[in-house]
Every structure is written in structure tokens, then in C-alpha cells.
Coordinates of C-alpha atoms in Angstrom, one line a residue:
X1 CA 159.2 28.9 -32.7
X2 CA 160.1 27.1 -29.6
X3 CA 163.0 24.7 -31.7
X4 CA 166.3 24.3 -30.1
X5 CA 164.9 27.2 -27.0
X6 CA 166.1 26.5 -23.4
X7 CA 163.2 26.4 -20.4
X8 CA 163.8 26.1 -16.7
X9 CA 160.6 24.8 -15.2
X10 CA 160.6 25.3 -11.8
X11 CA 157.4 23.0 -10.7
X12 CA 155.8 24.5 -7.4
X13 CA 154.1 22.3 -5.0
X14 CA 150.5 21.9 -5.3
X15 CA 148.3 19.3 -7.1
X16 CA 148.2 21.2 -10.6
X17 CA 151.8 20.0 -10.6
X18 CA 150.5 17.2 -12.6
X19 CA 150.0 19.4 -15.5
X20 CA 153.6 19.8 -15.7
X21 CA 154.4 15.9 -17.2
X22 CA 151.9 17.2 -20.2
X23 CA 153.8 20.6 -20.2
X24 CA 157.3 18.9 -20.8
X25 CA 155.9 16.4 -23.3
X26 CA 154.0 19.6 -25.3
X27 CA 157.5 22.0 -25.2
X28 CA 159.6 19.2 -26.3
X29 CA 157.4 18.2 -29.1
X30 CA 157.9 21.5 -30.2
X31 CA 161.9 21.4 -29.8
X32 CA 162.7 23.2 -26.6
X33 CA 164.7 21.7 -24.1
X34 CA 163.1 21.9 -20.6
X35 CA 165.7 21.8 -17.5
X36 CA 163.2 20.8 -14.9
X37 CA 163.3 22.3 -11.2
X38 CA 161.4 20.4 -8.4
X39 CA 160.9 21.7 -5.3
X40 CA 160.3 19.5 -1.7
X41 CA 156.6 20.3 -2.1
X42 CA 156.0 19.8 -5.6
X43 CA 157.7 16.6 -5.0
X44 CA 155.0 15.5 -3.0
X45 CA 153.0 15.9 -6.2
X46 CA 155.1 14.4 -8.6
X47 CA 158.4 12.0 -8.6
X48 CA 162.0 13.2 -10.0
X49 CA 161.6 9.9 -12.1
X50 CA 158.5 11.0 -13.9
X51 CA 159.9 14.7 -14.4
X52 CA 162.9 13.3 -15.2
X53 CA 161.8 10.7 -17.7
X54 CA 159.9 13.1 -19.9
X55 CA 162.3 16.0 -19.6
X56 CA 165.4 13.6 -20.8
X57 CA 167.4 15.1 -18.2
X58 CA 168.7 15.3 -14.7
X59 CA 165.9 17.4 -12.0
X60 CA 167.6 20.1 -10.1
X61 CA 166.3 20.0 -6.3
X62 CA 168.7 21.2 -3.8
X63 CA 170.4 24.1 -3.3
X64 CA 173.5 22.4 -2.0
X65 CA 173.7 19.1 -3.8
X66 CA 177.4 19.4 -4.7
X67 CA 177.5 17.3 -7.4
X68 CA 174.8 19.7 -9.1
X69 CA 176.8 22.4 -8.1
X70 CA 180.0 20.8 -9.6
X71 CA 178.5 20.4 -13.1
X72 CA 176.3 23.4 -13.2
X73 CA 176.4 26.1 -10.2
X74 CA 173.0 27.6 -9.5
X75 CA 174.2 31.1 -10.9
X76 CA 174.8 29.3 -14.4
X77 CA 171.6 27.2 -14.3
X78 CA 169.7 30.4 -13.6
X79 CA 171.1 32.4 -16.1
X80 CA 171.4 29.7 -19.4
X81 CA 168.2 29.4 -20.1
X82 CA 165.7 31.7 -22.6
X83 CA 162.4 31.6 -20.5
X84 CA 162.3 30.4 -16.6
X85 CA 158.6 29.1 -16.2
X86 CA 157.1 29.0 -13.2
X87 CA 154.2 26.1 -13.0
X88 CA 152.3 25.7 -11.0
X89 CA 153.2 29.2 -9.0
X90 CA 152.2 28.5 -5.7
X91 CA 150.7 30.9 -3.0
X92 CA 154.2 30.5 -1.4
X93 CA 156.7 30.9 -4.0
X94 CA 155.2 34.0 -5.7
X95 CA 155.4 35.6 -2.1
X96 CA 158.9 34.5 -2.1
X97 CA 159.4 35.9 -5.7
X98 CA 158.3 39.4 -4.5
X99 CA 160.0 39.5 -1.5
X100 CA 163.1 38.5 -2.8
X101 CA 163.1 35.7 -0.7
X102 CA 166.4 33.0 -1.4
X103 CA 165.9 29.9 0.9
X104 CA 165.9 27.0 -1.3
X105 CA 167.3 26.5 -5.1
X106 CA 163.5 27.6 -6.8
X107 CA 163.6 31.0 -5.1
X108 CA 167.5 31.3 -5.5
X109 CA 167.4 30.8 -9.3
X110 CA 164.5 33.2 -9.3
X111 CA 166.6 36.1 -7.4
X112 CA 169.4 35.1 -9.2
X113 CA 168.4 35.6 -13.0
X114 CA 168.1 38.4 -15.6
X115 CA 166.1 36.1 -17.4
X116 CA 162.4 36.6 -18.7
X117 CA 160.0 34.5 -16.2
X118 CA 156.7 33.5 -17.1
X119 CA 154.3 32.0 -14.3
X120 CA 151.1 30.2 -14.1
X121 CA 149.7 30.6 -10.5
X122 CA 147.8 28.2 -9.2
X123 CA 146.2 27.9 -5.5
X124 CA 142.8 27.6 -3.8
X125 CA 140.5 30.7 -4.5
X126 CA 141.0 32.1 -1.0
X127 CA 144.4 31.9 -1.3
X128 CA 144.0 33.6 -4.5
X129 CA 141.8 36.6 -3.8
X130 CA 143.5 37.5 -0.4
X131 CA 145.3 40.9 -0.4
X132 CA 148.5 39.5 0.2
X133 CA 148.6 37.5 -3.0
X134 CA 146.9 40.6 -4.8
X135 CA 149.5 42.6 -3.9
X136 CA 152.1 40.1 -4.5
X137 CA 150.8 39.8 -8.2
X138 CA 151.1 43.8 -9.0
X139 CA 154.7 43.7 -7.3
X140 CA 155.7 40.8 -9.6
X141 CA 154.1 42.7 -12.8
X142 CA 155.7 45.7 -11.8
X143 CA 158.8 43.7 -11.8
X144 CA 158.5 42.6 -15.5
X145 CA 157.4 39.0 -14.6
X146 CA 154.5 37.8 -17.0
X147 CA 151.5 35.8 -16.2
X148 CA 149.3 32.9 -18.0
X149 CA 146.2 32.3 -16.2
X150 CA 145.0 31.6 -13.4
X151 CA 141.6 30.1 -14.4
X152 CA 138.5 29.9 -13.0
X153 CA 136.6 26.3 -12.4
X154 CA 136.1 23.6 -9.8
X155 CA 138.8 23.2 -7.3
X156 CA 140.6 19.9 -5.8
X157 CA 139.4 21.1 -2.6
X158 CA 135.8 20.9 -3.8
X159 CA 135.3 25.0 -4.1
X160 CA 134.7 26.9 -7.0
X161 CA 136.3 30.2 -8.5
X162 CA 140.1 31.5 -9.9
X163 CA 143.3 29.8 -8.9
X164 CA 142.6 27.0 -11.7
X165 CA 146.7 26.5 -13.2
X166 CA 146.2 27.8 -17.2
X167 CA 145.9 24.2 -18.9
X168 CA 149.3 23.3 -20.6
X169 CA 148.5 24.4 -24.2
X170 CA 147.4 27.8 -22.4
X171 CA 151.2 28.0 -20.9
X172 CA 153.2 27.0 -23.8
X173 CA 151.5 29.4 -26.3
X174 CA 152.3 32.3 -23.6
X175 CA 155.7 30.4 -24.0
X176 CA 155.7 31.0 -27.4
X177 CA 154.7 34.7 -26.8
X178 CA 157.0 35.6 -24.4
X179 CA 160.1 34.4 -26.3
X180 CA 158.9 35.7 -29.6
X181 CA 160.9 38.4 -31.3
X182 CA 158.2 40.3 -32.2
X183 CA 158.2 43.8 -33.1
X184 CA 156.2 44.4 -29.9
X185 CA 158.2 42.5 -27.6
X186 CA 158.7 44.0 -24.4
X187 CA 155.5 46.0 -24.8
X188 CA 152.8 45.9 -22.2
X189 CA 149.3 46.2 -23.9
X190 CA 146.4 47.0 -22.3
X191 CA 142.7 45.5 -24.1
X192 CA 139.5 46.2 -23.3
X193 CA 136.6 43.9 -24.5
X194 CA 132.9 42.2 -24.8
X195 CA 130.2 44.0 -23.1
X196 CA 129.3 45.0 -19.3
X197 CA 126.2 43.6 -17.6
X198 CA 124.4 46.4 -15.2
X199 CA 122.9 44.9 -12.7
X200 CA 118.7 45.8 -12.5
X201 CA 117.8 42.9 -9.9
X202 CA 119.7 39.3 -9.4
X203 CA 118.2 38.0 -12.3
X204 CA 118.3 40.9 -14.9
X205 CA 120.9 43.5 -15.9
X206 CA 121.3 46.2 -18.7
X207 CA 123.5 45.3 -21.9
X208 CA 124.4 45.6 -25.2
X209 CA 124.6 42.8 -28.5
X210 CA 128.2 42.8 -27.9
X211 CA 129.8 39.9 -28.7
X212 CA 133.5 40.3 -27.6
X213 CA 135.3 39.0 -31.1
X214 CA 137.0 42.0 -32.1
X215 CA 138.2 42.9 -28.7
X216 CA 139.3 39.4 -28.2
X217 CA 141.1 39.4 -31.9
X218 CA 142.8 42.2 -31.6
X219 CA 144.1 40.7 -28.0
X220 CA 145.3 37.7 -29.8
X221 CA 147.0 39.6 -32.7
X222 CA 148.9 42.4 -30.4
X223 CA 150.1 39.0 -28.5
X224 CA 151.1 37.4 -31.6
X225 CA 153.4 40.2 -32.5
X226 CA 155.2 39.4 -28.9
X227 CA 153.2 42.2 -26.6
X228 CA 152.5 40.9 -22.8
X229 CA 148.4 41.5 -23.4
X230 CA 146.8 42.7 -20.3
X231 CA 143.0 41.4 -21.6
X232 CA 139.8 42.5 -19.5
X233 CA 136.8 41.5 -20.8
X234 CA 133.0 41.6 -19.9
X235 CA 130.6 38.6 -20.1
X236 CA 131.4 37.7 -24.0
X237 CA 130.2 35.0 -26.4
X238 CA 133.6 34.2 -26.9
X239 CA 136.6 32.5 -25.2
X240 CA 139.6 34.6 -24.9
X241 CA 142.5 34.0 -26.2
X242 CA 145.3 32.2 -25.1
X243 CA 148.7 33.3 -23.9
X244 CA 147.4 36.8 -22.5
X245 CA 146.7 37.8 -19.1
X246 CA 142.7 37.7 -18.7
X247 CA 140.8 39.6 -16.0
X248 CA 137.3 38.9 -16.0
X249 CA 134.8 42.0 -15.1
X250 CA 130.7 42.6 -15.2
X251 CA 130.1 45.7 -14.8
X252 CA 131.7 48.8 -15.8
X253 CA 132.6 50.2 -12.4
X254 CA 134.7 46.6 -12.5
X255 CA 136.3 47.5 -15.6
X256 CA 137.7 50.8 -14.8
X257 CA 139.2 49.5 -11.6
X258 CA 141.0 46.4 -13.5
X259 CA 142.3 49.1 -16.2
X260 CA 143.0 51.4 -13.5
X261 CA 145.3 48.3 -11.7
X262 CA 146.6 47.1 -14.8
X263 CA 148.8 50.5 -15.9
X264 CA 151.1 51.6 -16.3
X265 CA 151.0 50.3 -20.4
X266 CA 152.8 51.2 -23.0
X267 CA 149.2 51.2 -25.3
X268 CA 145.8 50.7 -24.3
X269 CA 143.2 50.0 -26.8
X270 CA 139.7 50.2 -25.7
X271 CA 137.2 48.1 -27.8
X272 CA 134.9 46.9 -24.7
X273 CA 131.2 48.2 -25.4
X274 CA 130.4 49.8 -22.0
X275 CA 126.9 50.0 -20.9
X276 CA 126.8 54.4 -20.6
X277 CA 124.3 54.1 -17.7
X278 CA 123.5 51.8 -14.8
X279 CA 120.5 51.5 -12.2
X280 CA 121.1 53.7 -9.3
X281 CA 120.0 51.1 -6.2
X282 CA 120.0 47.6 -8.0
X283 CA 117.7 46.1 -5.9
X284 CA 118.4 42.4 -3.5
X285 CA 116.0 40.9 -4.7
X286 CA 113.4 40.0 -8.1
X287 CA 111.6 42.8 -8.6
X288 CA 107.8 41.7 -9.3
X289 CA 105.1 42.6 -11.6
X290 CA 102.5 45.5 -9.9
X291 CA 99.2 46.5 -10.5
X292 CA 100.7 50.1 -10.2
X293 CA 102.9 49.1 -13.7
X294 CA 106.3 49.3 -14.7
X295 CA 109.0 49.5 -12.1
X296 CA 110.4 52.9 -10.8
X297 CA 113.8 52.7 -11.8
X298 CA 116.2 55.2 -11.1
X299 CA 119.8 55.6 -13.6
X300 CA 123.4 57.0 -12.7
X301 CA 125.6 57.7 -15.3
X302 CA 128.6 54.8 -15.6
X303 CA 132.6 55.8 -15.6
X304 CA 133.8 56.9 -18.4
X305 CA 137.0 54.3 -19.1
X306 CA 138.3 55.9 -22.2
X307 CA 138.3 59.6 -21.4
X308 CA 139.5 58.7 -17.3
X309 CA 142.5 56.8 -18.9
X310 CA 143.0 59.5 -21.7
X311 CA 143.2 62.3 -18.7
X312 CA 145.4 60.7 -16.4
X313 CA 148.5 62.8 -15.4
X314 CA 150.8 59.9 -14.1
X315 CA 149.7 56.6 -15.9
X316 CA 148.6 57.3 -19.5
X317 CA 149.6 54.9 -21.6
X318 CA 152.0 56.3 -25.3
X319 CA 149.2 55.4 -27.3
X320 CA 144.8 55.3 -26.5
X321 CA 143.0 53.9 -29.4
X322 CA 139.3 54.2 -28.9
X323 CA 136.3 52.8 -30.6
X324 CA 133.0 54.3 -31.5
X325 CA 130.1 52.1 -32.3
X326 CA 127.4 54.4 -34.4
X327 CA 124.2 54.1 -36.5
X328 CA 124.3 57.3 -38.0
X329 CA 126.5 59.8 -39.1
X330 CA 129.7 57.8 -38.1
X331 CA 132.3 60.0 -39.1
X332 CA 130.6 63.3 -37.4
X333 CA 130.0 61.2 -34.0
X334 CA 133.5 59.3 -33.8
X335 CA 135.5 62.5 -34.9
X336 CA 133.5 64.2 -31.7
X337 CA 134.6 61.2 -29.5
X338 CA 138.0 61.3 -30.1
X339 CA 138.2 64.9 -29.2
X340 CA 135.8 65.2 -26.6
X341 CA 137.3 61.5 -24.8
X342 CA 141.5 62.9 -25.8
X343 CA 142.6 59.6 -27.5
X344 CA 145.0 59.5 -30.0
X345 CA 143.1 57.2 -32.6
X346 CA 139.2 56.1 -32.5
X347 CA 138.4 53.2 -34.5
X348 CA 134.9 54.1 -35.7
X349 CA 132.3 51.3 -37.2
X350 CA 128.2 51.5 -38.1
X351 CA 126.2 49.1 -36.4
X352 CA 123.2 49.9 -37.7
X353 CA 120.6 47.6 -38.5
X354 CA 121.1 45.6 -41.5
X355 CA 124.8 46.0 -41.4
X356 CA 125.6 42.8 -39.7
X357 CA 128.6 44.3 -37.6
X358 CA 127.4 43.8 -34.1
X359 CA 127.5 40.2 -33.4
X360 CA 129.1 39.6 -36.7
X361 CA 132.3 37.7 -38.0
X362 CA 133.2 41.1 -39.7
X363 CA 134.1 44.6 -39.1
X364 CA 133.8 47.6 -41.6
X365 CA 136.0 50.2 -40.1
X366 CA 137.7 54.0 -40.5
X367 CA 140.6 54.6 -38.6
X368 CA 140.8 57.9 -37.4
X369 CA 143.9 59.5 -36.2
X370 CA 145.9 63.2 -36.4
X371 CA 146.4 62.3 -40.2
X372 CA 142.7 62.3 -40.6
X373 CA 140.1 59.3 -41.2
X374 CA 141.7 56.4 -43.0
X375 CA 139.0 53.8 -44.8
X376 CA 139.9 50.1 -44.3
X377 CA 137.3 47.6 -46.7
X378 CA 134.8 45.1 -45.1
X379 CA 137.3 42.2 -43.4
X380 CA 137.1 39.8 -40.9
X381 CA 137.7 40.8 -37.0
X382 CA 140.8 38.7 -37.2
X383 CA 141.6 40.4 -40.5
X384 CA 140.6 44.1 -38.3
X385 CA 142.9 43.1 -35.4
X386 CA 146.2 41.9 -37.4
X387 CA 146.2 45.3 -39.4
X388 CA 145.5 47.2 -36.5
X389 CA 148.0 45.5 -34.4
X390 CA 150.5 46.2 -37.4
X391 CA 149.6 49.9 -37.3
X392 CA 150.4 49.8 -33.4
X393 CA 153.3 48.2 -33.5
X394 CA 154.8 50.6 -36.2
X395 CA 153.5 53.6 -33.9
X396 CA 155.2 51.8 -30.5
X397 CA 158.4 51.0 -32.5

């Protein structure tokens, strides 16, 4: 996929910038050609030498290094490239990107391009979660710009949290993604998935035998038709997929606000199993045993995701694909649910007991649209997600 492509990698200044030696080795392996950018900080991190050793090729670092500029002007070098990759993103240079911000050749070639750009942030968690970034982040998605990671783990600065660079592998099959010619390229793809965790006390919460693999298929397939997958998944058993953009959530009050900041989409498919009630006052601390009995507890009734999305004036996505999880009259219940919630398909499954579905490798579903209720046979989730991606992509097209 990635033989004979062109990459500008623009490497940021931070320590992750380490990662991008094994990112040039990994893409050229594969037969792209990486023109490397270096900027002053992120050669603090890493020497031209090394970048330019692996990259078998010049590094570009100054703006106004005329014998760069003789041999290929910044406006060129901007512009011949399929994919500009940014990696690691700093703190800084995404603040740059969404200002429009030109003071050195990394933030030049960035205003200066019609190109695709792809970046993989990467900065301490405070930096991170401030509302400067935050909205930085939304400008530069508004803007078309994709993102790969950033993950969550132990920092260089000893703290914990997201901000982790997306490991190399991570960024080259977004790579791959984002320069596919897929039917869905271009789309932006909203998934829900895995379950929510209600919070009872610090210790326990209400959930559901959700396991998160269909969601988390059917992310991986919609990206491996070229969509830019918007993923936001509960606490699942499984890892997510790689190459999409992956907000984690607990609860479903977190959900529907990382839906409601990821649209506008072009399709949202909803496959998360949402917990339909939480406690009313989760309390601070364990709750303990009495010799009165069982705990007082007092429920509230959780958003509704699907029929919030469904309903929205301004921001509803071309295509809502539900799901309906039943144990009994399945057809009845998800034909009701696709009315009563106003999406345009409901993928309906029985989970009752015995079936194996919840929790399972497998899925035995009815798609049910305006054309009625369409039988699929028993098939693997991955087998589920790359026929409904298919059907989505034919419906987007």
C-alpha cells in the first residue's frame, strides 16, 4: 500500500521523537519514501545524522537555508508529497497549526500545503488536557487534519495519563489508512463501543457482559475501507484498533459528550451497550454492610446517545445505524427502537442465554432498514463488521 508513496515527516521536539528513527525504518520497509523535517527542538532529541541515515536523504531544517531553497523551495517541498505526518506533534506546533502560525520551515510547510496531514500528538498529560490544546485539537479536526493516538501510560516526566505518542506501527497503519483509496475515503465515521461502568461507590459500578469486539471490528473494518474512525469506547476486554482516533469514556454521560464533540460525521454507528440507568448520588466513599440490609440506592435514568444524535437539527450525521441487543422477540423490540430512537438502520441481535453472542467471537444479526429486516447467517464479528462496513460504504457513496 505504502510502495513508491512520498511522506514528509516533520519530527516535533519532544522526547517521543525517538520513535521517529523506528517510524522511518517501518515506512521504508514498506516502500515509501520519507523526506524528513527536523525542527530546532526536535533536534535536541535526535541528530540530522541519525534522521538522515535512515531516511536516505537530506533533513530539511531551516526556513532560509538557501541551498535547500535552491534545490527544492519550501512551497514545492510542502506540496510533493502524499501524506505530511506530523510526529511527535508537540503542545507547540499544533497550536501553531491552528493558528496558522508560519515562523519556522515545520509550521510554514504546514500553512503552506493542500496536502492530507496526519499527526500523532505527544506532550505531558497537563499539557494535554488543558483547554487550549482541547480546543486546538477540534480546530485542527475541523480543519480536515487526522489524528493517531495520543496514548495513555507512564510519562518521561514520571506522571501517568494521555499524551503517550501512538507507537510507530500505530502511526504507519493510520498511514496506510489515510492514503488509502478506499471507497470511504474522506469519510468521517463516528463508532460507538464496549460497555459503560456506572459508578455505585469507588469500588463498584453498574454494567453489562459487554465485551467491545464488534464495536471495535466494525471500527477497524470502516477504517480499512479509508474512513477517518472517530472510535469511543467504554471499559472493553479488547484493545482497539489501530489507525483510528480512540476516545476513551466510563460512563454514559462521558460518552454522549465525546459523541456530542466528535460531530459533525458523515455516519455514526452506535454499537456501545449503554448502561439505561445509573445511581442518582454515587456515593465518596465504600458503602458498608448494615444490620438495617441492603443499601438505599436511588436510580436516574442515563442519556439516551442514539435517539439525542438521531434528533439533532444541526449535527446529524447522513446515516445512524443503531443496535438492539434482545432476548426475546427481537424483531418486535428492534423494529420499535428504530422508530421510537429515528435511526436509519438498527442492527438487531438475541443475546439470550445459551446463544453465546454476548461476550462471543460471533454475531447472528438482522439488519433492519426502510427496505425491511434483511437476515445475515451466524459469522464472526470481523465477518459482521466488513459486510456492514460494505453496506455503509455503498450507502455513503
Amino acid at each position: 500500500m505504502l510502495a513508491s508513496r512520498r511522506i514528509l515527516l516533520i519530527i516535533g521536539g519532544g522526547i517521543a521523537a525517538y520513535k521517529s528513527l523506528d517510524l522511518i525504518r517501518r515506512l521504508r520497509e514498506r516502500g515509501a519514501s520519507v523526506t524528513p523535517v527536523l525542527t530546532r527542538a526536535g533536534s535536541e532529541f535526535v541528530t540530522p545524522l541519525s534522521v538522515s541515515a535512515l531516511a536516505g536523504r537530506n533533513v530539511f531544517q531551516d526556513l532560509f537555508d538557501l541551498t535547500d531553497e535552491a534545490e527544492m523551495g519550501h512551497i514545492e517541498l510542502s506540496r510533493s508529497a502524499d501524506l505530511i505526518v506530523v510526529a511527535p506533534a508537540t503542545a507547540d506546533l499544533m497550536a501553531k497549526m491552528a493558528q496558522g502560525h508560519a515562523d519556522d520551515l515545520a509550521s510554514t510547510l504546514l500553512l503552506a500545503t493542500d496536502t492530507p496531514v496526519l499527526v500523532a500528538p505527544s506532550m505531558n498529560v497537563r499539557m494535554w488536557d488543558h483547554p487550549a490544546t482541547q480546543r486546538n485539537m477540534k480546530t485542527l479536526k475541523e480543519d480536515g487534519v487526522a489524528f493517531v493516538g495520543p496514548n495513555e501510560g507512564d510519562m518521561a516526566c514520571g506522571e501517568y495519563g494521555p499524551g503517550r505518542m501512538a507507537e510507530p506501527l500505530e502511526i504507519v497503519a493510520a498511514i496506510e489508512t489515510r492514503i488509502a483509496k478506499g471507497p470511504l475515503a474522506g469519510k468521517r465515521i463516528l463508532v460507538t463501543s464496549g460497555p459503560t461502568h456506572e459508578p455505585i461507590d469507588p469500588v463498584r459500578y453498574i454494567a453489562n457482559r459487554s465485551s467491545g469486539a464488534q464495536g471495535t471490528a466494525i471500527a477497524s473494518a470502516l477504517s480499512a475501507l479509508g474512513a477517518d474512525v472517530i472510535f469511543v469506547t467504554g471499559p472493553a476486554d479488547v484493545q482497539p484498533p489501530e489507525g483510528v482516533t480512540v476516545v476513551p469514556v466510563q460512563t454514559a454521560q462521558e460518552m454522549l459528550d465525546a459523541v456530542e464533540d466528535a460531530l459533525p460525521v458523515d455516519a455514526g454507528i452506535f454499537a456501545a451497550a449503554v448502561a439505561d440507568w445509573r445511581v442518582k448520588s454515587a456515593s465518596e466513599r465504600k458503602l458498608k454492610k448494615t444490620k438495617d440490609g441492603l443499601p438505599d440506592l436511588s436510580f436516574a435514568e442515563n442519556p439516551d446517545i442514539l435517539a439525542t444524535v438521531c434528533k439533532s437539527k444541526e449535527k446529524r450525521p447522513d446515516l445512524v445505524v443503531g443496535f438492539a441487543a434482545e432476548t426475546d422477540d427481537v424483531l418486535k423490540h428492534a423494529t420499535a427502537k428504530r422508530k421510537r430512537k429515528g435511526c436509519d438502520w438498527i442492527v438487531a441481535n438475541d443475546v439470550s442465554p445459551g446463544t453465546g453472542i454476548m461476550g462471543g467471537s460471533e454475531n447472528d444479526v438482522t439488519l433492519i432498514t426502510d427496505d425491511g429486516a434483511e437476515d445475515w447467517p451466524r459469522l464472526s464479528k470481523d465477518q459482521v463488521a466488513r459486510r456492514l462496513a460494505q453496506k455503509i460504504a455503498e450507502a455513503l457513496a
